[in-house]
Amino acid sequence: MNLDQFKPLTVYTIYIASTPEKVWEALTSAEFSRKYFSGFAVEMEPKLGGSFVVHAPDGSEHIRGEVFEYDPPRRLTVSWNVNWPDLVEKLGTTIVTYEIEQAGEAVRLTLSQRHDRELSDDILSGGRTGWPAILSGLKSLLETGKAPHIEMSPPVRLLEALKAMGIKVP
Amino acid sequence: MDEVFKALADSSRRSLLDRLHARNGQTLNELCEGLAMTRQAVTKHLAILEEANLITTIRHGREKLHYLNPVPIHQIGERWIRKFERSKLAALNELKRQLENGDE
């Protein structure tokens, strides 16, 4: 897959008072992710070409992808495909890249979500509501040892837009 | 957080954020289009916004693209807006929008 064909459609940056190693660990381990990502468990084979899976709190496989760039603790790129029937066929693969840089006493974490086609704001609204909460939770967890419980309402705009495209949603 | 409020205290910079909100991932040229500001002024405003972490830039091929970064605004919301107030605020905002549009 040629990553250059994937254009960033959503990009977020957050500063975290931590180390690149800890941020990397928090992004790639289930033990951490359950605390800041609404109970979702990130499981990654730590190598290029390894699998990247996210399990929902009920144990079902929510996301399945592959590791495309692996440069700990600086850069990680994975495919981030939600396991809903027809979703990947209709929207194409979603690519997520984390860039981690030292910035003085803090770490600058930049997340970009990339696609190989234009997508509507309704489709992108899912990530645009979810990511700020996930990243804030990650920051709190690393800085204070505790992530606040953030109440997330269902991504109504996204679900409606998917339904309109004929994609079955849970 | 001072930097965020300083960056937002300027209408030109808010309008640049509005342009990115309408269409994310623009180049400097695209952002300058149709603006009554010099390219130099736009560059300066973008630097202040990036310094405050309100925008993020990413290189894509040969282009430098600008993205609205709502994370600091989200953090301000988390700090001062309690969960139970959120739905009331959303309702008030919707009422204001409808009254001001005058179409309801």
Short mmCIF file of C-alpha atoms in Angstrom, two decimals:
data_model
loop_
_atom_site.label_atom_id
_atom_site.label_comp_id
_atom_site.label_asym_id
_atom_site.label_seq_id
_atom_site.Cartn_x
_atom_site.Cartn_y
_atom_site.Cartn_z
CA MET A 1 0.00 0.00 0.00
CA ASN A 2 1.35 3.43 -0.95
CA LEU A 3 0.91 5.66 2.10
CA ASP A 4 1.51 8.83 0.01
CA GLN A 5 -1.92 8.34 -1.54
CA PHE A 6 -3.49 8.83 1.87
CA LYS A 7 -4.17 12.48 2.70
CA PRO A 8 -4.54 13.60 6.33
CA LEU A 9 -8.16 14.67 6.84
CA THR A 10 -8.03 15.09 10.62
CA VAL A 11 -4.94 16.09 12.61
CA TYR A 12 -4.65 16.69 16.36
CA THR A 13 -1.73 17.74 18.54
CA ILE A 14 -1.50 17.51 22.31
CA TYR A 15 1.36 18.27 24.74
CA ILE A 16 1.85 15.79 27.55
CA ALA A 17 4.21 16.12 30.52
CA SER A 18 5.74 12.67 30.11
CA THR A 19 8.43 10.80 28.16
CA PRO A 20 8.21 9.52 24.57
CA GLU A 21 8.60 5.95 25.85
CA LYS A 22 5.63 6.24 28.22
CA VAL A 23 3.45 7.86 25.54
CA TRP A 24 4.36 5.04 23.14
CA GLU A 25 3.50 2.42 25.76
CA ALA A 26 0.18 4.10 26.55
CA LEU A 27 -0.75 4.17 22.84
CA THR A 28 0.06 0.52 22.23
CA SER A 29 -0.93 -1.43 25.33
CA ALA A 30 -4.33 -2.68 26.45
CA GLU A 31 -3.56 -2.07 30.12
CA PHE A 32 -3.30 1.68 29.44
CA SER A 33 -5.81 2.07 26.63
CA ARG A 34 -8.67 0.55 28.66
CA LYS A 35 -8.30 3.48 31.08
CA TYR A 36 -8.43 6.37 28.60
CA PHE A 37 -10.23 4.84 25.59
CA SER A 38 -13.65 4.00 27.12
CA GLY A 39 -12.60 0.46 28.04
CA PHE A 40 -11.26 -0.42 24.57
CA ALA A 41 -8.17 -2.65 24.53
CA VAL A 42 -5.39 -1.91 22.02
CA GLU A 43 -3.34 -5.00 21.18
CA MET A 44 -0.40 -4.60 18.84
CA GLU A 45 2.30 -6.98 17.63
CA PRO A 46 5.35 -4.74 18.11
CA LYS A 47 6.91 -5.07 14.64
CA LEU A 48 6.52 -3.88 11.07
CA GLY A 49 3.72 -5.83 9.42
CA GLY A 50 2.40 -6.95 12.81
CA SER A 51 -1.30 -6.97 13.63
CA PHE A 52 -3.09 -4.05 15.29
CA VAL A 53 -6.36 -4.97 16.97
CA VAL A 54 -8.74 -3.08 19.24
CA HIS A 55 -11.22 -5.07 21.32
CA ALA A 56 -14.42 -3.44 22.56
CA PRO A 57 -15.24 -3.69 26.30
CA ASP A 58 -17.61 -6.61 25.51
CA GLY A 59 -14.63 -8.53 24.08
CA SER A 60 -15.65 -8.23 20.41
CA GLU A 61 -13.08 -7.23 17.81
CA HIS A 62 -13.86 -3.60 16.94
CA ILE A 63 -10.84 -2.64 14.85
CA ARG A 64 -8.39 -4.76 12.87
CA GLY A 65 -5.36 -3.36 11.13
CA GLU A 66 -1.71 -3.76 10.39
CA VAL A 67 1.48 -1.93 11.42
CA PHE A 68 2.86 0.07 8.46
CA GLU A 69 5.49 2.26 10.12
CA TYR A 70 7.21 1.13 13.30
CA ASP A 71 9.86 3.38 14.83
CA PRO A 72 9.51 3.29 18.64
CA PRO A 73 9.16 5.67 20.44
CA ARG A 74 8.85 8.19 17.59
CA ARG A 75 6.48 7.13 14.87
CA LEU A 76 3.76 4.54 14.49
CA THR A 77 1.42 4.09 11.52
CA VAL A 78 -1.35 1.52 11.51
CA SER A 79 -4.44 0.78 9.47
CA TRP A 80 -7.51 1.42 11.60
CA ASN A 81 -10.41 -0.43 10.05
CA VAL A 82 -13.65 -0.66 12.00
CA ASN A 83 -15.13 -4.16 11.66
CA TRP A 84 -18.57 -3.23 10.41
CA PRO A 85 -19.76 -5.07 7.28
CA ASP A 86 -19.10 -3.12 4.04
CA LEU A 87 -17.49 -0.19 5.87
CA VAL A 88 -13.96 -0.67 4.52
CA GLU A 89 -15.32 -1.50 1.03
CA LYS A 90 -17.22 1.80 0.92
CA LEU A 91 -14.95 4.19 2.83
CA GLY A 92 -11.57 2.64 2.03
CA THR A 93 -8.84 1.95 4.55
CA THR A 94 -8.30 4.42 7.41
CA ILE A 95 -4.66 5.10 8.26
CA VAL A 96 -3.70 6.48 11.68
CA THR A 97 -0.23 7.88 12.40
CA TYR A 98 1.15 8.90 15.80
CA GLU A 99 4.19 11.15 15.86
CA ILE A 100 5.92 11.57 19.20
CA GLU A 101 8.53 14.30 19.72
CA GLN A 102 10.30 15.64 22.75
CA ALA A 103 9.36 19.31 23.29
CA GLY A 104 11.31 20.65 26.24
CA GLU A 105 10.01 18.92 29.35
CA ALA A 106 6.93 17.72 27.54
CA VAL A 107 6.12 15.41 24.67
CA ARG A 108 4.31 16.61 21.59
CA LEU A 109 1.95 13.94 20.28
CA THR A 110 0.44 14.47 16.83
CA LEU A 111 -2.26 12.17 15.56
CA SER A 112 -3.27 12.16 11.92
CA GLN A 113 -6.11 10.23 10.36
CA ARG A 114 -5.58 9.67 6.64
CA HIS A 115 -7.74 8.45 3.81
CA ASP A 116 -7.27 7.73 0.10
CA ARG A 117 -10.47 9.59 -0.86
CA GLU A 118 -12.52 12.62 0.11
CA LEU A 119 -14.99 11.88 2.91
CA SER A 120 -17.89 14.00 4.12
CA ASP A 121 -17.77 15.95 7.39
CA ASP A 122 -20.56 13.65 8.62
CA ILE A 123 -18.34 10.59 8.17
CA LEU A 124 -15.34 12.37 9.70
CA SER A 125 -17.41 13.63 12.66
CA GLY A 126 -16.94 10.25 14.36
CA GLY A 127 -13.20 10.70 14.77
CA ARG A 128 -13.49 14.43 15.31
CA THR A 129 -15.68 13.87 18.38
CA GLY A 130 -13.80 10.84 19.63
CA TRP A 131 -10.13 11.78 19.31
CA PRO A 132 -10.08 14.92 21.51
CA ALA A 133 -11.66 12.94 24.36
CA ILE A 134 -9.28 10.00 23.89
CA LEU A 135 -6.21 12.26 23.74
CA SER A 136 -7.31 14.31 26.78
CA GLY A 137 -7.83 11.07 28.69
CA LEU A 138 -4.38 9.82 27.68
CA LYS A 139 -2.84 13.10 28.85
CA SER A 140 -4.61 12.99 32.24
CA LEU A 141 -3.65 9.35 32.75
CA LEU A 142 0.04 9.97 32.09
CA GLU A 143 0.21 13.21 34.07
CA THR A 144 -1.95 12.35 37.08
CA GLY A 145 -2.18 8.54 36.99
CA LYS A 146 -5.93 8.72 36.50
CA ALA A 147 -8.11 9.33 33.46
CA PRO A 148 -11.47 10.99 34.05
CA HIS A 149 -14.55 9.10 32.97
CA ILE A 150 -15.74 10.97 29.88
CA GLU A 151 -19.34 10.42 28.91
CA MET A 152 -19.42 9.89 25.14
CA SER A 153 -22.75 10.18 23.38
CA PRO A 154 -23.19 7.87 20.37
CA PRO A 155 -21.77 9.38 17.12
CA VAL A 156 -25.22 10.09 15.69
CA ARG A 157 -24.04 12.06 12.62
CA LEU A 158 -21.60 9.32 11.65
CA LEU A 159 -24.12 6.52 12.15
CA GLU A 160 -26.77 8.33 10.07
CA ALA A 161 -24.27 9.00 7.27
CA LEU A 162 -23.16 5.34 7.25
CA LYS A 163 -26.78 4.16 7.13
CA ALA A 164 -27.41 6.50 4.19
CA MET A 165 -24.50 4.81 2.37
CA GLY A 166 -26.04 1.41 2.95
CA ILE A 167 -23.58 0.36 5.63
CA LYS A 168 -25.12 -1.71 8.40
CA VAL A 169 -24.31 -0.27 11.82
CA PRO A 170 -24.83 -1.96 15.20
CA MET B 1 -3.55 28.41 28.40
CA ASP B 2 -2.67 32.16 28.25
CA GLU B 3 -1.38 31.61 24.73
CA VAL B 4 -4.71 30.15 23.61
CA PHE B 5 -6.69 33.15 24.83
CA LYS B 6 -4.19 35.62 23.37
CA ALA B 7 -4.30 33.84 20.03
CA LEU B 8 -8.10 33.85 20.03
CA ALA B 9 -8.29 37.56 20.96
CA ASP B 10 -7.89 38.65 17.35
CA SER B 11 -10.63 38.58 14.73
CA SER B 12 -8.25 37.85 11.82
CA ARG B 13 -6.95 34.79 13.60
CA ARG B 14 -10.47 33.64 14.46
CA SER B 15 -11.44 33.99 10.81
CA LEU B 16 -8.46 31.83 9.79
CA LEU B 17 -9.71 29.19 12.26
CA ASP B 18 -13.20 29.53 10.75
CA ARG B 19 -11.76 28.91 7.29
CA LEU B 20 -10.06 25.74 8.52
CA HIS B 21 -13.23 24.69 10.28
CA ALA B 22 -15.07 25.00 6.97
CA ARG B 23 -12.32 23.09 5.14
CA ASN B 24 -9.53 21.38 7.03
CA GLY B 25 -6.06 20.74 5.59
CA GLN B 26 -5.42 23.87 3.47
CA THR B 27 -2.14 25.22 2.12
CA LEU B 28 -0.97 28.78 2.83
CA ASN B 29 -2.01 29.82 -0.69
CA GLU B 30 -5.51 28.46 -0.20
CA LEU B 31 -5.81 30.20 3.16
CA CYS B 32 -4.77 33.54 1.61
CA GLU B 33 -7.33 33.34 -1.19
CA GLY B 34 -9.93 36.11 -1.03
CA LEU B 35 -8.58 37.54 2.22
CA ALA B 36 -7.90 41.26 2.65
CA MET B 37 -4.60 40.41 4.36
CA THR B 38 -1.08 40.21 3.01
CA ARG B 39 0.52 36.80 2.74
CA GLN B 40 3.04 37.99 5.32
CA ALA B 41 0.29 38.87 7.81
CA VAL B 42 -1.41 35.51 7.29
CA THR B 43 1.92 33.72 7.88
CA LYS B 44 2.40 35.68 11.11
CA HIS B 45 -1.11 34.89 12.36
CA LEU B 46 -0.66 31.20 11.50
CA ALA B 47 2.59 31.11 13.49
CA ILE B 48 0.79 32.55 16.56
CA LEU B 49 -2.02 30.02 16.17
CA GLU B 50 0.47 27.16 15.82
CA GLU B 51 2.39 28.40 18.86
CA ALA B 52 -0.87 28.24 20.85
CA ASN B 53 -1.44 24.72 19.47
CA LEU B 54 -4.71 25.82 17.85
CA ILE B 55 -3.48 24.67 14.46
CA THR B 56 -1.15 21.85 13.46
CA THR B 57 0.79 21.63 10.21
CA ILE B 58 1.72 18.46 8.42
CA ARG B 59 3.78 17.87 5.29
CA HIS B 60 1.96 15.90 2.64
CA GLY B 61 4.10 15.33 -0.44
CA ARG B 62 5.41 18.78 -1.37
CA GLU B 63 2.64 20.65 0.42
CA LYS B 64 2.43 21.99 3.95
CA LEU B 65 -1.15 21.59 5.11
CA HIS B 66 -2.81 23.42 8.03
CA TYR B 67 -5.30 21.73 10.34
CA LEU B 68 -7.56 23.11 13.03
CA ASN B 69 -6.51 21.56 16.35
CA PRO B 70 -9.47 21.71 18.76
CA VAL B 71 -7.63 19.95 21.61
CA PRO B 72 -6.87 23.13 23.67
CA ILE B 73 -10.48 24.32 23.26
CA HIS B 74 -11.67 20.88 24.36
CA GLN B 75 -9.44 21.20 27.45
CA ILE B 76 -10.93 24.62 28.27
CA GLY B 77 -14.38 23.04 28.01
CA GLU B 78 -13.38 20.16 30.28
CA ARG B 79 -12.05 22.64 32.85
CA TRP B 80 -15.01 24.99 33.10
CA ILE B 81 -18.04 23.27 31.69
CA ARG B 82 -19.37 20.54 33.90
CA LYS B 83 -20.95 17.51 32.33
CA PHE B 84 -24.48 18.27 33.48
CA GLU B 85 -24.39 21.78 32.06
CA ARG B 86 -23.47 20.61 28.60
CA SER B 87 -26.95 19.65 27.40
CA LYS B 88 -28.43 22.91 28.74
CA LEU B 89 -25.76 24.93 26.94
CA ALA B 90 -26.36 23.03 23.72
CA ALA B 91 -30.10 23.75 24.00
CA LEU B 92 -29.50 27.47 24.65
CA ASN B 93 -27.06 27.66 21.76
CA GLU B 94 -29.59 26.04 19.44
CA LEU B 95 -32.30 28.48 20.60
CA LYS B 96 -29.97 31.43 19.95
CA ARG B 97 -29.11 30.10 16.50
CA GLN B 98 -32.75 29.64 15.53
CA LEU B 99 -33.79 33.08 16.81
CA GLU B 100 -30.90 34.81 15.07
CA ASN B 101 -31.54 33.01 11.80
CA GLY B 102 -35.15 34.07 12.08
CA ASP B 103 -36.22 31.09 10.03
CA GLU B 104 -38.02 29.12 12.72
#
